[in-house]
Short mmCIF file of C-alpha atoms and ligand atoms in Angstrom, two decimals:
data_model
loop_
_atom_site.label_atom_id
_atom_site.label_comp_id
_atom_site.label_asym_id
_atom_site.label_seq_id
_atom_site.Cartn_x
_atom_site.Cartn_y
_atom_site.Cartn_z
CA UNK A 1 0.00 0.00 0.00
CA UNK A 2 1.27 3.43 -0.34
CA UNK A 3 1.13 5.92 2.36
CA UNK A 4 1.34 9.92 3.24
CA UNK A 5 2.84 10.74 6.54
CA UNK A 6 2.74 14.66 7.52
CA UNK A 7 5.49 15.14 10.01
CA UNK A 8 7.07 12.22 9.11
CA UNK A 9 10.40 13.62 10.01
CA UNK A 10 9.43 14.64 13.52
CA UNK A 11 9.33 12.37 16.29
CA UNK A 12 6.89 10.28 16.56
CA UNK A 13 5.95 10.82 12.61
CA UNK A 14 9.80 9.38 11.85
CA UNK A 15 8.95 6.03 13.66
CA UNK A 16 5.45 5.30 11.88
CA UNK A 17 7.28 5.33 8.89
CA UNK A 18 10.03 3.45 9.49
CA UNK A 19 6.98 1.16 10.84
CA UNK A 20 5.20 1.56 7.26
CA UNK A 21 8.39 0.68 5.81
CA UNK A 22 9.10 -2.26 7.74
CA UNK A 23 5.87 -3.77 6.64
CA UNK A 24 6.48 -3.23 3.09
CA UNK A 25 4.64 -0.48 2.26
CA UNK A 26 5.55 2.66 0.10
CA UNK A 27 5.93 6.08 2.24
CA UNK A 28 5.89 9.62 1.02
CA UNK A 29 6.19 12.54 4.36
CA UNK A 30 5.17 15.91 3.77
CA UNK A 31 7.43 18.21 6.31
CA UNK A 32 8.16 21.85 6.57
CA UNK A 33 10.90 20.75 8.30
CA UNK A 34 10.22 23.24 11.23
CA UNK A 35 10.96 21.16 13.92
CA UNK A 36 11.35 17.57 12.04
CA UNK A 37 14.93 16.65 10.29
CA UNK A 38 15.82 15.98 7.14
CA UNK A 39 18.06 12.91 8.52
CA UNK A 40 15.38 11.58 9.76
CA UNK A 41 13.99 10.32 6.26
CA UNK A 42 14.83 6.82 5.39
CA UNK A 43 16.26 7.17 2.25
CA UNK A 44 13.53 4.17 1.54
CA UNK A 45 10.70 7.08 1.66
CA UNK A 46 9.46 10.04 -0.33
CA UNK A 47 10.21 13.82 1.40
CA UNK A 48 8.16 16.68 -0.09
CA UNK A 49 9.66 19.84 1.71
CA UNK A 50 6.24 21.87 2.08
CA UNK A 51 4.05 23.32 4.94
CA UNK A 52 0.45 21.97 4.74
CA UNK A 53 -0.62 25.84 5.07
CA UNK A 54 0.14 26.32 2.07
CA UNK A 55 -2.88 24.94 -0.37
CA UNK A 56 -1.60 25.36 -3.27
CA UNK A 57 1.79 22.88 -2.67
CA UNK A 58 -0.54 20.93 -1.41
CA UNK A 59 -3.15 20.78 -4.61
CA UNK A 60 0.23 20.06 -6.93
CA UNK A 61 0.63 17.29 -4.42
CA UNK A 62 -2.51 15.78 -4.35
CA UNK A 63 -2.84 15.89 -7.85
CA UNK A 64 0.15 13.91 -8.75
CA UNK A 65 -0.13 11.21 -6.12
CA UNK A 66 -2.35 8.85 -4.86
CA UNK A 67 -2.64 7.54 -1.21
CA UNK A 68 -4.34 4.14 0.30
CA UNK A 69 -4.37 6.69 4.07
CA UNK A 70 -3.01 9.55 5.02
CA UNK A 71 -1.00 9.90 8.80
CA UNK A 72 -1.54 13.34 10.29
CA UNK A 73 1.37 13.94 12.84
CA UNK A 74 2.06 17.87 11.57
CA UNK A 75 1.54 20.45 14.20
CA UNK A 76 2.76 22.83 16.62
CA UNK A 77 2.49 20.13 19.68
CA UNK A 78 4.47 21.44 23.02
CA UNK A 79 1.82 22.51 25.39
CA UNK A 80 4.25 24.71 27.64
CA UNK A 81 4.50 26.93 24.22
CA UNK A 82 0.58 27.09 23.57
CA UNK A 83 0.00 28.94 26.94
CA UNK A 84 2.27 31.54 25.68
CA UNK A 85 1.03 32.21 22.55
CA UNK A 86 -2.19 30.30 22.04
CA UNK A 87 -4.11 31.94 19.11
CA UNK A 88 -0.93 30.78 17.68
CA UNK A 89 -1.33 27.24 18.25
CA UNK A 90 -5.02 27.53 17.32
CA UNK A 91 -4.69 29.11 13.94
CA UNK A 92 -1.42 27.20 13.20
CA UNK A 93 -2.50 23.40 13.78
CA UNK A 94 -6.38 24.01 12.64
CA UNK A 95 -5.51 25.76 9.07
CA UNK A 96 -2.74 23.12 8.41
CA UNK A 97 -5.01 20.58 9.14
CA UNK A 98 -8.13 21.76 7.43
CA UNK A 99 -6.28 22.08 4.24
CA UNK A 100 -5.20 18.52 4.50
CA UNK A 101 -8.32 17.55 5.22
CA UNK A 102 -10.46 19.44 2.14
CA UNK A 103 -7.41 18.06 -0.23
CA UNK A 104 -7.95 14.30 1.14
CA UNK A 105 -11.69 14.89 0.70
CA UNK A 106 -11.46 16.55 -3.03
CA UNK A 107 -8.94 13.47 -3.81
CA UNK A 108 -10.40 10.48 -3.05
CA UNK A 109 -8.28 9.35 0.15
CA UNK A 110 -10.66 7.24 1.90
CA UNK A 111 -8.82 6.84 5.28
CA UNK A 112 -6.88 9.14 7.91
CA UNK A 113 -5.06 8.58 11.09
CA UNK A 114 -4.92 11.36 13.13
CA UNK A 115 -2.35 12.13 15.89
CA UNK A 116 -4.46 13.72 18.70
CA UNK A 117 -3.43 13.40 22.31
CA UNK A 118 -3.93 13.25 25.81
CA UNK A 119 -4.17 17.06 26.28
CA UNK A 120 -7.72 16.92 25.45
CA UNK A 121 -8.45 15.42 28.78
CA UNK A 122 -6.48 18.23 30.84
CA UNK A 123 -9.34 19.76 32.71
CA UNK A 124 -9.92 19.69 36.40
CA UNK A 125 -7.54 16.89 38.67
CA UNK A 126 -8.59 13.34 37.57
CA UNK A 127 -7.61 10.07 39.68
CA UNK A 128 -7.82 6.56 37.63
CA UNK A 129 -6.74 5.38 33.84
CA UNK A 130 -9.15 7.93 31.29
CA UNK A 131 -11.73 6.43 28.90
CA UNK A 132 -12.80 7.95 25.65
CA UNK A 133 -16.10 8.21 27.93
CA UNK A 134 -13.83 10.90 30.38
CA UNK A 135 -15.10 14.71 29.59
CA UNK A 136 -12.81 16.46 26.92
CA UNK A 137 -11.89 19.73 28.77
CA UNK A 138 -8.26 20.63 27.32
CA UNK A 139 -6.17 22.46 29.37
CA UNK A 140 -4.14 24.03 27.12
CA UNK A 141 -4.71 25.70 23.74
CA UNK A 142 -2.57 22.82 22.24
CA UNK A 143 -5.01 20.38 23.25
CA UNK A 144 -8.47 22.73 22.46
CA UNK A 145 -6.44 22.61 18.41
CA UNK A 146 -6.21 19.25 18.44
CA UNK A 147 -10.13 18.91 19.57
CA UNK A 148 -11.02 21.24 16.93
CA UNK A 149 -9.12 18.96 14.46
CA UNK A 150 -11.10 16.00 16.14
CA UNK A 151 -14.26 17.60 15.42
CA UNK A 152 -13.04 18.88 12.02
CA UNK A 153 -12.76 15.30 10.82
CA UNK A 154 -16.24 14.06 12.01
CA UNK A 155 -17.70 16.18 9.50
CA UNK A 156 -15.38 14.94 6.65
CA UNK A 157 -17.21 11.44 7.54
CA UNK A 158 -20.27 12.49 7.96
CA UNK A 159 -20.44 14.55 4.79
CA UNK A 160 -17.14 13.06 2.57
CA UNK A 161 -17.04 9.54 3.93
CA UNK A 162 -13.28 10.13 4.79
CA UNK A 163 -12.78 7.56 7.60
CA UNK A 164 -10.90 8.66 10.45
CA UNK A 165 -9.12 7.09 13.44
CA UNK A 166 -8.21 10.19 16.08
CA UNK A 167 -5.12 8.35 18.34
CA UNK A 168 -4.91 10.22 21.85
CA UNK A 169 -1.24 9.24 22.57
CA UNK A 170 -0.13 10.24 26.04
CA UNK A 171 3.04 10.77 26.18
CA UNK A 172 5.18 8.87 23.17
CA UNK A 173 8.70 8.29 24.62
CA UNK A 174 12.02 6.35 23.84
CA UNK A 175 13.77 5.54 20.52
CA UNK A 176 13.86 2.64 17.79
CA UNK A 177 15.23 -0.01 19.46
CA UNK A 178 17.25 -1.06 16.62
CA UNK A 179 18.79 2.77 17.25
CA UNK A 180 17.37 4.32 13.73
CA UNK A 181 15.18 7.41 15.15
CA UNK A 182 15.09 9.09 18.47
CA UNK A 183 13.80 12.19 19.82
CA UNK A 184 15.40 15.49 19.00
CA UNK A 185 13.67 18.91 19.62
CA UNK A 186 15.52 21.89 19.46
CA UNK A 187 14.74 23.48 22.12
CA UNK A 188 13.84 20.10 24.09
CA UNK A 189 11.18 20.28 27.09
CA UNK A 190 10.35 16.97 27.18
CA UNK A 191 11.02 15.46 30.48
CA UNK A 192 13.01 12.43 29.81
CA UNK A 193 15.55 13.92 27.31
CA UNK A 194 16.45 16.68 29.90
CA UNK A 195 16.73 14.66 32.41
CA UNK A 196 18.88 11.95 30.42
CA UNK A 197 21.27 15.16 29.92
CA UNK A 198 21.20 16.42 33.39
CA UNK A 199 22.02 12.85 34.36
CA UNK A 200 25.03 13.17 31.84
CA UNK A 201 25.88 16.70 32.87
CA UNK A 202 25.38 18.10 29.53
CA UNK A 203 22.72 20.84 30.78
CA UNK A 204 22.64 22.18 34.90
CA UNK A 205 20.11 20.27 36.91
CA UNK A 206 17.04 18.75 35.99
CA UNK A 207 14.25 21.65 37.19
CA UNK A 208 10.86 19.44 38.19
CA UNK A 209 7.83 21.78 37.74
CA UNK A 210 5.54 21.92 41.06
CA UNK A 211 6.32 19.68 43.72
CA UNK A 212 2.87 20.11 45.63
CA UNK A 213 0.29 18.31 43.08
CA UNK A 214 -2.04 15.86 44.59
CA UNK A 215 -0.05 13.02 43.83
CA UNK A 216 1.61 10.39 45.90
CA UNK A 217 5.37 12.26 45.66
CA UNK A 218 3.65 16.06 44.78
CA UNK A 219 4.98 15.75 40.96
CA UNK A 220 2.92 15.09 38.33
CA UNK A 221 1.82 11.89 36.78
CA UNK A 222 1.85 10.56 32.85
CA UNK A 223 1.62 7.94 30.83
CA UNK A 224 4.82 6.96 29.19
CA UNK A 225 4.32 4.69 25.85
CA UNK A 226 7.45 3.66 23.93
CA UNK A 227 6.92 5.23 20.61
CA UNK A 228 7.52 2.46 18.55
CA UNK A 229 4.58 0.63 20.11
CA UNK A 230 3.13 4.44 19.19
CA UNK A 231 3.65 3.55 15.80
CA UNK A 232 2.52 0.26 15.46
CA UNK A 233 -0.24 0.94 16.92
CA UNK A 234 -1.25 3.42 14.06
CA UNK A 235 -1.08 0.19 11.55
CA UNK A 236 -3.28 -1.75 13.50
CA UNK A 237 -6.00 0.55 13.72
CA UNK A 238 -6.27 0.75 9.76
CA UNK A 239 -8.35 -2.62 9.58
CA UNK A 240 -11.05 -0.45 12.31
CA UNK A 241 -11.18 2.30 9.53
CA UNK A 242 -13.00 0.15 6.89
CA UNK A 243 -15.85 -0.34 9.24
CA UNK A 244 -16.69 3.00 11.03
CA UNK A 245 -14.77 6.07 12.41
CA UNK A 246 -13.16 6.10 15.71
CA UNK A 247 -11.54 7.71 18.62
CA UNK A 248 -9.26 5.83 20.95
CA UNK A 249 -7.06 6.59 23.66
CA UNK A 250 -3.83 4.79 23.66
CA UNK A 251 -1.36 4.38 26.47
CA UNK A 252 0.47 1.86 28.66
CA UNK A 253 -2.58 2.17 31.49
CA UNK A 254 0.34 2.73 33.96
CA UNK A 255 1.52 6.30 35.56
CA UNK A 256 5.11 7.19 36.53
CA UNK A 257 5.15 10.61 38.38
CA UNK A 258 8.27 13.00 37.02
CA UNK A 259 10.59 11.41 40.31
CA UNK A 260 9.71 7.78 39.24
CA UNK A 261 11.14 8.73 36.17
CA UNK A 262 14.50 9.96 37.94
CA UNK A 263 14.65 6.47 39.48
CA UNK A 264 14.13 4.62 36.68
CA UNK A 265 17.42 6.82 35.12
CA UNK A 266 19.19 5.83 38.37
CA UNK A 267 18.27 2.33 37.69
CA UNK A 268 19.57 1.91 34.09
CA UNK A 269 22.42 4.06 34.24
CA UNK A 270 23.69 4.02 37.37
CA UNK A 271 23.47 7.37 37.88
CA UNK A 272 21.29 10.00 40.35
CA UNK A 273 19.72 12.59 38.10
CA UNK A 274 20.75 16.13 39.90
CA UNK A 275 17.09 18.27 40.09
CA UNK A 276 15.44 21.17 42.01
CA UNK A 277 11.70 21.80 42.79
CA UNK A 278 10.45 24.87 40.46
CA UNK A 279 7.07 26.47 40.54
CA UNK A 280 4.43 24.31 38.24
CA UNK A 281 4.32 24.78 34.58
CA UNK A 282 1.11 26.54 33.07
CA UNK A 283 -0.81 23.98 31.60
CA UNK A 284 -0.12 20.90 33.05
CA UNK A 285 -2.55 18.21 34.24
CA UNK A 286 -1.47 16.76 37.67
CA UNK A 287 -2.56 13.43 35.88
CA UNK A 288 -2.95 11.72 32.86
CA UNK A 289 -2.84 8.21 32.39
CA UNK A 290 -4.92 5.96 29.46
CA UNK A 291 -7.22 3.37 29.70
CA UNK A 292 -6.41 1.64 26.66
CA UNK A 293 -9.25 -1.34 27.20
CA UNK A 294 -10.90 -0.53 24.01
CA UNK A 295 -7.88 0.05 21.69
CA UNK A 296 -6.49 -2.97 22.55
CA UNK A 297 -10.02 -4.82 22.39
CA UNK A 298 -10.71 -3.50 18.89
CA UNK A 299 -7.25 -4.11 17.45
CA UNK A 300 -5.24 -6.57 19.68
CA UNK A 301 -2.47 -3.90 20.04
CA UNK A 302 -0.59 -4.28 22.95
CA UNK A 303 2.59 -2.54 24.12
CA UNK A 304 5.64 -4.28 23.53
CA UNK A 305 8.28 -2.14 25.62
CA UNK A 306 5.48 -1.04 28.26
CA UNK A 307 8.08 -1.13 31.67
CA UNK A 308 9.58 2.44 31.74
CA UNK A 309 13.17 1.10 32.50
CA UNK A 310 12.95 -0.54 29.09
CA UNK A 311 11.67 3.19 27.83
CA UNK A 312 14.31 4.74 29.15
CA UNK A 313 17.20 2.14 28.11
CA UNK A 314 16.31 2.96 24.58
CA UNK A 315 15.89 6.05 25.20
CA UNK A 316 19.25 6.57 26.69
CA UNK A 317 20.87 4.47 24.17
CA UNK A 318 19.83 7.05 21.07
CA UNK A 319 20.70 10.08 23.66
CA UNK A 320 24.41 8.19 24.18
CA UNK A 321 25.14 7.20 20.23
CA UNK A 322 23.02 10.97 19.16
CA UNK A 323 24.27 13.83 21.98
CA UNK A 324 23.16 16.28 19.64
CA UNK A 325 20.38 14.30 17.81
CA UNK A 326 20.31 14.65 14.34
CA UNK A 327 23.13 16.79 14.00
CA UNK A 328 25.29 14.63 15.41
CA UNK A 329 28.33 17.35 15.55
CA UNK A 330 29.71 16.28 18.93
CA UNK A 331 31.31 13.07 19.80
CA UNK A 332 29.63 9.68 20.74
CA UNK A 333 29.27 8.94 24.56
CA UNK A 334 30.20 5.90 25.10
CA UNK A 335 26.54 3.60 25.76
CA UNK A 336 27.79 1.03 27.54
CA UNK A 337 29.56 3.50 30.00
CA UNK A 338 25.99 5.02 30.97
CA UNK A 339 24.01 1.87 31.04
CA UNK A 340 24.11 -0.57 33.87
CA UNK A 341 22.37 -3.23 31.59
N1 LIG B 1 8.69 18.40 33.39
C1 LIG B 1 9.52 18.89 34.40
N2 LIG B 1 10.70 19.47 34.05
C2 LIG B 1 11.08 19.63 32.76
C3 LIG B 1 10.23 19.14 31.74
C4 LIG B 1 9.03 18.54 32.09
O1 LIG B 1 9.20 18.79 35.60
O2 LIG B 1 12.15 20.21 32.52
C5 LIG B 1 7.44 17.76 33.78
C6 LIG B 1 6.20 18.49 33.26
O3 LIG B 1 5.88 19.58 34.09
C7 LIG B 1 5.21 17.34 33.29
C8 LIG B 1 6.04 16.11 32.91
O4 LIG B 1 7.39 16.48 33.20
O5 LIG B 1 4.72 17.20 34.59
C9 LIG B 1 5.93 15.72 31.45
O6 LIG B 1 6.20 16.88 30.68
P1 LIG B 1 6.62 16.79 29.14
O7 LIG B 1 6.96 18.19 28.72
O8 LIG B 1 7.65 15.74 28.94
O9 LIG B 1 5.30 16.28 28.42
P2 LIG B 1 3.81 16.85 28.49
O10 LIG B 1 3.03 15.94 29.39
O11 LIG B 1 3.76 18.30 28.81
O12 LIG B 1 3.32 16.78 26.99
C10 LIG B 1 3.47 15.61 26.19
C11 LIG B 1 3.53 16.04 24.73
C12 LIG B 1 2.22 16.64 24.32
C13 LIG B 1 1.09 15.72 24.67
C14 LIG B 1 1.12 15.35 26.12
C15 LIG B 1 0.05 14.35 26.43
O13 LIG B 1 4.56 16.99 24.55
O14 LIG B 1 2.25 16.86 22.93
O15 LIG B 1 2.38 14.76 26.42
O16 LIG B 1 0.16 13.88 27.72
F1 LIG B 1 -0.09 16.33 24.44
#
């Protein structure tokens, strides 16, 4: 089959398509290359260098290619950043995405895997795993973009008969664990990365945002899913899209709060994390964590890498062999000297 990915040079976009790829199909990415990398594109798969903003790159597009599904992972996606400037995110991530949408509907593409997210479900304090049943307050103007993109594609079903499948990852974390992708965001705010470099003194102390949550330790909680089982998780749900629509949430069903984290680091490497309490970042949920029950009874997915030492092995591993990610300037660290196992 033959496959678009948009942001298939980002993060979590590079690892569905070396998962596409791995199962024999054909991939072409569409990436402004804003925050994705160009090294990130398996010489295996198609890159066209364009933003999805701009329609008519995207009609040329369209109209030369054909697509069995389309994998929507473009957008502005840090949630820290929305709260700062969030008409921003709002105008950014719904115009991209209702131009992809209108060109899959005027084209024919009959099926689309969205990435949405956990953000939608960042209301008020929550205790227990969420449900797709759980209220959708977002918390952040990130998450209210990626509802409006949720909503967006209900009506391209209703009215188009494009068939959609809205993924709410939590949060995607880790590498390939045969070492071909990893995460790199420049500038990174992602928790584990950070910490992985505090723990390897390339950046001062780890800061943990808001120590007084109502949590078991006073730090938040999340859901950390290996983002390879991410990716195949957007395969399995393809075989769902030729019966209905759907919306899952997708997640390991297990919370680590920001210090488990730090021990799990100490565990696999060997080595204390150095931190300091800060004052709570705007926009954060004390906890989110996914009930997964009905993507996994729908598709049979189940996460392969689900304990977060095995997370944060590979992810350490890509951060060892990649200290600058994809630019790879400075010298290797030396994996073996920062692993315990
Ligand atoms: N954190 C710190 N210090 C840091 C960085 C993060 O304490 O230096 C904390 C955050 O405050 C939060 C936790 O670590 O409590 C996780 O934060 P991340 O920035 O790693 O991830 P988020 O939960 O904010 O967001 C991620 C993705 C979003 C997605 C969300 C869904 O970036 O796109 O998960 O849960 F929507």
């Amino acid at each position: 089959m033959r496959y678009l990915v948009t942001g298939g040079a980002g993060y979590i976009g590079s690892h569905i398509v070396l998962a596409l790829l791995d199962a024999g199909h054909e991939v072409e990415i569409i990436d402004n290359l804003s925050t994705g990398h160009r090294k990130a594109v398996p010489s295996a798969a198609r890159l066209h260098e364009v933003d999805l903003r701009d329609g008519a790159a995207l009609a040329s597009i369209f109209g030369a290619h054909q697509w069995d599904g389309v994998f929507h992972l473009a957008a502005l996606s840090i949630v820290g950043e929305s709260m700062r400037d969030p008409l921003h995110y709002l105008e950014h991530n719904f115009t991209s995405s209702l131009n992809l949408i209108r060109s899959c509907t005027q084209h024919g593409v009959r099926k689309m895997v969205f990435s949405s997210t956990a953000a939608l479900f960042g209301g008020p304090d929550r205790h227990g795993a969420i449900t797709e049943d759980a209220a959708i307050i977002p918390g952040s103007a990130y998450g209210e973009s990626k509802f409006f993109i949720e909503r967006t594609l209900h009506w391209a079903d209703q009215v188009h008969g494009l068939r959609s499948a809205c993924l709410r990852y939590f949060n995607a974390a880790g590498a390939d664990p045969d070492g071909r992708a990893g995460e790199d965001h420049k500038p990174e705010t992602h928790l584990i990365p950070l910490a992985l470099d505090a723990m390897l003194h390339r950046r001062p102390a780890l800061q943990i945002f808001g120590t007084d949550y109502e949590t078991p330790d006073g730090t938040c909680i999340r859901d950390y899913t290996h983002v390879s089982d991410i990716a195949a998780a957007h395969i399995c749900v393809l075989d769902v899209l030729d019966q209905r629509s759907v919306a899952y949430n997708l997640g390991t069903g297990t919370g680590h709060s920001n210090l488990d984290v730090l021990k799990s680091i100490a565990r696999v490497s060997g080595r204390d994390v150095p931190w300091h309490a800060a004052e709570r970042r705007a926009g954060d949920p004390s906890g989110l964590v996914a009930d997964a029950t009905s993507f996994t009874r729908d598709t049979g997915w189940t996460p392969r890498y689900a304990a977060i030492d095995q997370i944060i092995a590979t992810a350490l591993a890509w951060r060892a062999r990649h200290p600058d990610g994809y630019g790879d300037a400075a010298r290797q660290i030396d994996a073996a000297s920062v692993m315990r196992r």
